[in-house]
PDB file of C-alpha atoms in Angstrom:
ATOM      1  CA  MET A   1      72.401  53.799-222.146  1.00 49.00           C
ATOM      2  CA  SER A   2      73.691  50.383-223.175  1.00 59.00           C
ATOM      3  CA  ARG A   3      77.169  50.718-224.630  1.00 82.00           C
ATOM      4  CA  ILE A   4      76.753  47.564-226.685  1.00 85.00           C
ATOM      5  CA  GLY A   5      73.187  48.410-227.715  1.00 84.00           C
ATOM      6  CA  LYS A   6      73.998  51.817-229.138  1.00 85.00           C
ATOM      7  CA  LYS A   7      76.736  50.454-231.434  1.00 91.00           C
ATOM      8  CA  PRO A   8      75.242  49.783-234.880  1.00 92.00           C
ATOM      9  CA  VAL A   9      75.727  46.330-236.408  1.00 93.00           C
ATOM     10  CA  PRO A  10      77.728  46.580-239.654  1.00 94.00           C
ATOM     11  CA  ILE A  11      76.277  44.595-242.563  1.00 94.00           C
ATOM     12  CA  LEU A  12      79.132  42.625-244.119  1.00 92.00           C
ATOM     13  CA  ASP A  13      79.635  42.132-247.870  1.00 93.00           C
ATOM     14  CA  GLY A  14      77.424  39.353-249.254  1.00 92.00           C
ATOM     15  CA  VAL A  15      74.961  39.599-246.353  1.00 94.00           C
ATOM     16  CA  GLN A  16      71.385  40.879-246.691  1.00 94.00           C
ATOM     17  CA  VAL A  17      69.311  41.978-243.695  1.00 94.00           C
ATOM     18  CA  SER A  18      65.574  42.680-243.852  1.00 93.00           C
ATOM     19  CA  VAL A  19      63.169  43.735-241.100  1.00 94.00           C
ATOM     20  CA  GLU A  20      59.398  43.241-241.379  1.00 93.00           C
ATOM     21  CA  GLY A  21      57.593  44.267-238.207  1.00 90.00           C
ATOM     22  CA  ARG A  22      59.399  42.390-235.436  1.00 91.00           C
ATOM     23  CA  LYS A  23      60.821  39.685-237.712  1.00 95.00           C
ATOM     24  CA  ILE A  24      64.491  39.961-238.703  1.00 95.00           C
ATOM     25  CA  GLU A  25      65.819  37.894-241.605  1.00 95.00           C
ATOM     26  CA  VAL A  26      69.529  37.611-242.384  1.00 95.00           C
ATOM     27  CA  GLN A  27      70.786  35.888-245.544  1.00 95.00           C
ATOM     28  CA  GLY A  28      74.376  35.154-246.485  1.00 94.00           C
ATOM     29  CA  PRO A  29      76.662  32.689-248.230  1.00 94.00           C
ATOM     30  CA  LEU A  30      76.343  30.064-245.464  1.00 93.00           C
ATOM     31  CA  GLY A  31      72.572  30.181-244.973  1.00 92.00           C
ATOM     32  CA  LYS A  32      69.536  32.066-243.803  1.00 94.00           C
ATOM     33  CA  LEU A  33      68.528  32.908-240.221  1.00 95.00           C
ATOM     34  CA  GLN A  34      65.282  34.368-238.861  1.00 95.00           C
ATOM     35  CA  TRP A  35      64.493  35.787-235.447  1.00 94.00           C
ATOM     36  CA  GLU A  36      61.649  37.754-233.892  1.00 95.00           C
ATOM     37  CA  HIS A  37      62.826  40.455-231.480  1.00 93.00           C
ATOM     38  CA  ARG A  38      61.074  41.679-228.341  1.00 92.00           C
ATOM     39  CA  PRO A  39      58.585  44.583-228.469  1.00 91.00           C
ATOM     40  CA  GLU A  40      60.686  46.599-225.974  1.00 91.00           C
ATOM     41  CA  VAL A  41      63.166  47.467-228.753  1.00 92.00           C
ATOM     42  CA  ALA A  42      62.921  48.714-232.340  1.00 93.00           C
ATOM     43  CA  VAL A  43      65.193  47.513-235.138  1.00 93.00           C
ATOM     44  CA  ARG A  44      65.759  49.319-238.437  1.00 92.00           C
ATOM     45  CA  VAL A  45      68.137  48.836-241.341  1.00 94.00           C
ATOM     46  CA  ASP A  46      70.114  51.895-242.480  1.00 91.00           C
ATOM     47  CA  ALA A  47      70.739  50.954-246.142  1.00 88.00           C
ATOM     48  CA  ALA A  48      72.889  54.006-246.901  1.00 90.00           C
ATOM     49  CA  ALA A  49      75.372  53.285-244.109  1.00 90.00           C
ATOM     50  CA  ARG A  50      74.983  49.453-244.472  1.00 92.00           C
ATOM     51  CA  GLN A  51      74.222  48.894-240.796  1.00 94.00           C
ATOM     52  CA  VAL A  52      71.456  47.732-238.468  1.00 94.00           C
ATOM     53  CA  VAL A  53      70.415  50.115-235.683  1.00 94.00           C
ATOM     54  CA  VAL A  54      68.736  48.905-232.471  1.00 93.00           C
ATOM     55  CA  GLU A  55      66.786  51.461-230.409  1.00 92.00           C
ATOM     56  CA  ARG A  56      64.826  50.936-227.211  1.00 90.00           C
ATOM     57  CA  MET A  57      61.282  52.190-226.747  1.00 89.00           C
ATOM     58  CA  SER A  58      61.548  53.335-223.128  1.00 89.00           C
ATOM     59  CA  ASP A  59      64.136  53.643-220.380  1.00 89.00           C
ATOM     60  CA  ASP A  60      62.814  51.011-217.976  1.00 90.00           C
ATOM     61  CA  ARG A  61      64.976  48.131-216.760  1.00 90.00           C
ATOM     62  CA  GLU A  62      63.557  45.482-219.112  1.00 88.00           C
ATOM     63  CA  SER A  63      64.039  47.650-222.210  1.00 89.00           C
ATOM     64  CA  ARG A  64      67.633  48.394-221.246  1.00 88.00           C
ATOM     65  CA  ALA A  65      68.292  44.666-220.789  1.00 88.00           C
ATOM     66  CA  PHE A  66      66.878  43.737-224.207  1.00 92.00           C
ATOM     67  CA  HIS A  67      68.658  46.614-225.959  1.00 92.00           C
ATOM     68  CA  GLY A  68      72.169  45.130-225.788  1.00 91.00           C
ATOM     69  CA  LEU A  69      70.904  41.551-226.101  1.00 93.00           C
ATOM     70  CA  THR A  70      69.062  42.296-229.343  1.00 94.00           C
ATOM     71  CA  ARG A  71      72.098  44.010-230.836  1.00 94.00           C
ATOM     72  CA  SER A  72      74.366  41.079-229.891  1.00 95.00           C
ATOM     73  CA  LEU A  73      71.992  38.485-231.330  1.00 95.00           C
ATOM     74  CA  ILE A  74      71.699  40.385-234.633  1.00 96.00           C
ATOM     75  CA  ASN A  75      75.500  40.717-234.781  1.00 95.00           C
ATOM     76  CA  ASN A  76      75.842  36.953-234.182  1.00 96.00           C
ATOM     77  CA  MET A  77      73.376  36.292-237.013  1.00 95.00           C
ATOM     78  CA  VAL A  78      75.319  38.523-239.434  1.00 96.00           C
ATOM     79  CA  LEU A  79      78.668  36.932-238.514  1.00 95.00           C
ATOM     80  CA  GLY A  80      77.141  33.432-238.632  1.00 95.00           C
ATOM     81  CA  VAL A  81      75.799  33.636-242.182  1.00 95.00           C
ATOM     82  CA  LYS A  82      79.072  35.204-243.363  1.00 95.00           C
ATOM     83  CA  SER A  83      81.766  33.068-241.677  1.00 95.00           C
ATOM     84  CA  GLY A  84      79.908  30.530-239.495  1.00 95.00           C
ATOM     85  CA  TYR A  85      80.680  29.146-236.044  1.00 97.00           C
ATOM     86  CA  GLU A  86      82.630  26.098-234.967  1.00 97.00           C
ATOM     87  CA  LYS A  87      83.098  24.076-231.775  1.00 97.00           C
ATOM     88  CA  ARG A  88      85.716  21.345-231.460  1.00 97.00           C
ATOM     89  CA  LEU A  89      85.428  18.449-229.018  1.00 97.00           C
ATOM     90  CA  GLU A  90      88.127  16.010-227.890  1.00 96.00           C
ATOM     91  CA  ILE A  91      87.432  12.489-226.661  1.00 96.00           C
ATOM     92  CA  VAL A  92      89.966  11.329-224.072  1.00 95.00           C
ATOM     93  CA  GLY A  93      90.157   7.760-222.800  1.00 93.00           C
ATOM     94  CA  VAL A  94      91.409   4.320-223.779  1.00 94.00           C
ATOM     95  CA  GLY A  95      88.978   2.804-226.275  1.00 92.00           C
ATOM     96  CA  TYR A  96      86.867   5.978-226.466  1.00 95.00           C
ATOM     97  CA  LEU A  97      85.964   6.947-230.027  1.00 94.00           C
ATOM     98  CA  ALA A  98      83.459   8.755-232.225  1.00 96.00           C
ATOM     99  CA  ALA A  99      82.117   8.065-235.712  1.00 96.00           C
ATOM    100  CA  ILE A 100      79.390   9.410-237.963  1.00 96.00           C
ATOM    101  CA  GLN A 101      76.854   7.007-239.471  1.00 95.00           C
ATOM    102  CA  GLY A 102      74.480   8.841-241.812  1.00 93.00           C
ATOM    103  CA  THR A 103      72.809  11.554-239.706  1.00 94.00           C
ATOM    104  CA  THR A 104      73.835  10.037-236.371  1.00 96.00           C
ATOM    105  CA  LEU A 105      76.893  10.681-234.222  1.00 96.00           C
ATOM    106  CA  GLN A 106      77.983   7.434-232.589  1.00 96.00           C
ATOM    107  CA  LEU A 107      80.068   7.581-229.418  1.00 95.00           C
ATOM    108  CA  ARG A 108      81.833   4.804-227.531  1.00 95.00           C
ATOM    109  CA  VAL A 109      82.791   6.399-224.238  1.00 93.00           C
ATOM    110  CA  GLY A 110      83.094   3.593-221.704  1.00 91.00           C
ATOM    111  CA  TYR A 111      79.459   2.581-221.317  1.00 92.00           C
ATOM    112  CA  ALA A 112      78.105  -0.909-222.062  1.00 94.00           C
ATOM    113  CA  ASN A 113      76.158   0.472-225.031  1.00 95.00           C
ATOM    114  CA  GLU A 114      77.189   2.794-227.817  1.00 95.00           C
ATOM    115  CA  LEU A 115      75.631   6.269-227.440  1.00 95.00           C
ATOM    116  CA  GLN A 116      73.884   7.737-230.471  1.00 96.00           C
ATOM    117  CA  LYS A 117      73.084  11.418-230.975  1.00 95.00           C
ATOM    118  CA  GLU A 118      70.962  12.600-233.901  1.00 96.00           C
ATOM    119  CA  ILE A 119      72.616  15.455-235.829  1.00 96.00           C
ATOM    120  CA  PRO A 120      70.304  18.421-236.592  1.00 95.00           C
ATOM    121  CA  PRO A 121      69.979  19.067-240.362  1.00 94.00           C
ATOM    122  CA  GLU A 122      71.213  22.691-240.016  1.00 93.00           C
ATOM    123  CA  LEU A 123      74.569  21.614-238.570  1.00 95.00           C
ATOM    124  CA  LYS A 124      77.601  20.024-240.199  1.00 96.00           C
ATOM    125  CA  VAL A 125      79.296  17.539-237.862  1.00 96.00           C
ATOM    126  CA  THR A 126      82.536  15.830-238.871  1.00 96.00           C
ATOM    127  CA  CYS A 127      85.057  13.501-237.250  1.00 96.00           C
ATOM    128  CA  PRO A 128      88.546  14.254-238.620  1.00 96.00           C
ATOM    129  CA  ASP A 129      89.773  11.279-236.582  1.00 95.00           C
ATOM    130  CA  GLN A 130      88.266   8.953-233.982  1.00 94.00           C
ATOM    131  CA  THR A 131      89.035  11.191-231.009  1.00 95.00           C
ATOM    132  CA  HIS A 132      87.849  14.568-232.357  1.00 96.00           C
ATOM    133  CA  VAL A 133      84.417  15.936-233.294  1.00 97.00           C
ATOM    134  CA  VAL A 134      83.919  19.239-235.144  1.00 97.00           C
ATOM    135  CA  VAL A 135      80.504  20.960-235.035  1.00 97.00           C
ATOM    136  CA  GLN A 136      79.909  23.745-237.610  1.00 96.00           C
ATOM    137  CA  GLY A 137      76.914  25.904-238.487  1.00 96.00           C
ATOM    138  CA  CYS A 138      75.692  29.448-238.991  1.00 95.00           C
ATOM    139  CA  ASP A 139      73.547  29.624-235.813  1.00 95.00           C
ATOM    140  CA  LYS A 140      75.827  30.270-232.817  1.00 96.00           C
ATOM    141  CA  GLN A 141      73.249  29.108-230.270  1.00 96.00           C
ATOM    142  CA  GLN A 142      72.546  25.830-232.077  1.00 96.00           C
ATOM    143  CA  VAL A 143      76.250  25.003-232.551  1.00 97.00           C
ATOM    144  CA  GLY A 144      76.978  25.638-228.870  1.00 97.00           C
ATOM    145  CA  GLU A 145      73.929  23.727-227.676  1.00 97.00           C
ATOM    146  CA  PHE A 146      74.703  20.618-229.749  1.00 97.00           C
ATOM    147  CA  ALA A 147      78.345  20.640-228.604  1.00 97.00           C
ATOM    148  CA  ALA A 148      77.219  20.993-224.967  1.00 97.00           C
ATOM    149  CA  GLU A 149      74.749  18.099-225.347  1.00 97.00           C
ATOM    150  CA  VAL A 150      77.467  15.849-226.794  1.00 97.00           C
ATOM    151  CA  ARG A 151      79.855  16.860-223.996  1.00 96.00           C
ATOM    152  CA  SER A 152      77.196  16.129-221.347  1.00 96.00           C
ATOM    153  CA  LEU A 153      76.990  12.493-222.491  1.00 96.00           C
ATOM    154  CA  ARG A 154      80.345  11.867-220.757  1.00 95.00           C
ATOM    155  CA  LYS A 155      81.826  14.880-218.957  1.00 95.00           C
ATOM    156  CA  PRO A 156      85.545  14.773-218.124  1.00 94.00           C
ATOM    157  CA  GLU A 157      86.057  13.117-214.762  1.00 93.00           C
ATOM    158  CA  PRO A 158      88.509  14.696-212.288  1.00 93.00           C
ATOM    159  CA  TYR A 159      90.788  11.709-211.547  1.00 92.00           C
ATOM    160  CA  LYS A 160      92.079  10.590-214.950  1.00 91.00           C
ATOM    161  CA  GLY A 161      90.460  13.271-217.145  1.00 91.00           C
ATOM    162  CA  LYS A 162      88.606  10.724-219.284  1.00 94.00           C
ATOM    163  CA  GLY A 163      85.518  11.890-221.142  1.00 95.00           C
ATOM    164  CA  ILE A 164      84.435  14.413-223.775  1.00 96.00           C
ATOM    165  CA  ARG A 165      85.814  17.943-223.477  1.00 96.00           C
ATOM    166  CA  TYR A 166      86.078  21.084-225.559  1.00 96.00           C
ATOM    167  CA  GLN A 167      89.373  21.445-227.389  1.00 95.00           C
ATOM    168  CA  GLY A 168      91.703  23.430-225.166  1.00 93.00           C
ATOM    169  CA  GLU A 169      89.544  22.944-222.050  1.00 92.00           C
ATOM    170  CA  TYR A 170      91.602  22.523-218.896  1.00 93.00           C
ATOM    171  CA  VAL A 171      90.473  19.712-216.586  1.00 92.00           C
ATOM    172  CA  LYS A 172      91.827  20.012-213.055  1.00 93.00           C
ATOM    173  CA  ILE A 173      93.019  16.567-212.016  1.00 92.00           C
ATOM    174  CA  LYS A 174      92.526  15.668-208.345  1.00 92.00           C
ATOM    175  CA  PRO A 175      95.166  13.651-206.517  1.00 89.00           C
ATOM    176  CA  GLY A 176      94.093  10.068-205.814  1.00 81.00           C
ATOM    177  CA  LYS A 177      94.287   8.244-202.515  1.00 83.00           C
ATOM    178  CA  THR A 178      97.752   7.625-201.173  1.00 81.00           C
ATOM    179  CA  ALA A 179      98.790   4.306-199.720  1.00 76.00           C
ATOM    180  CA  THR A 180     100.276   4.580-196.225  1.00 70.00           C
TER     181      THR A 180
END
């Protein structure tokens, strides 16, 4: 049996979880998330113990796989509406900078043109200074995906390390050519 799947998800204070058929709705101080789980698993809310229990229908391989996944996704939803998720990006390079103009993230990262990335309405994106971007939201998948898309616009290169990277990300610098 899945060790992660059999752990119940605790419902935190200020968070409400409701299940109607296969649709799970989680509401909290930071927002509201909805998700429809797979038919291989069953989800029920234990109101007395304030927890969500995930059970699988059968013991075949696919059901076992979705058992732990479903539990993890519900846990991420509960944590997201309570405390939220955050990804921080650093922009490294001479003349490289970021700014926010309305609902657009503008990036100057060494190309002839300025790159523009539309910010989804569910996310809060800020630039504390010109070389840092902070992405915040209650949906873990959406926060990570937006940060990855911004990073992919100019990945760190291995010779000088210039580009967009996650805060704390280590970029292995290759040695350049040596003159003989």
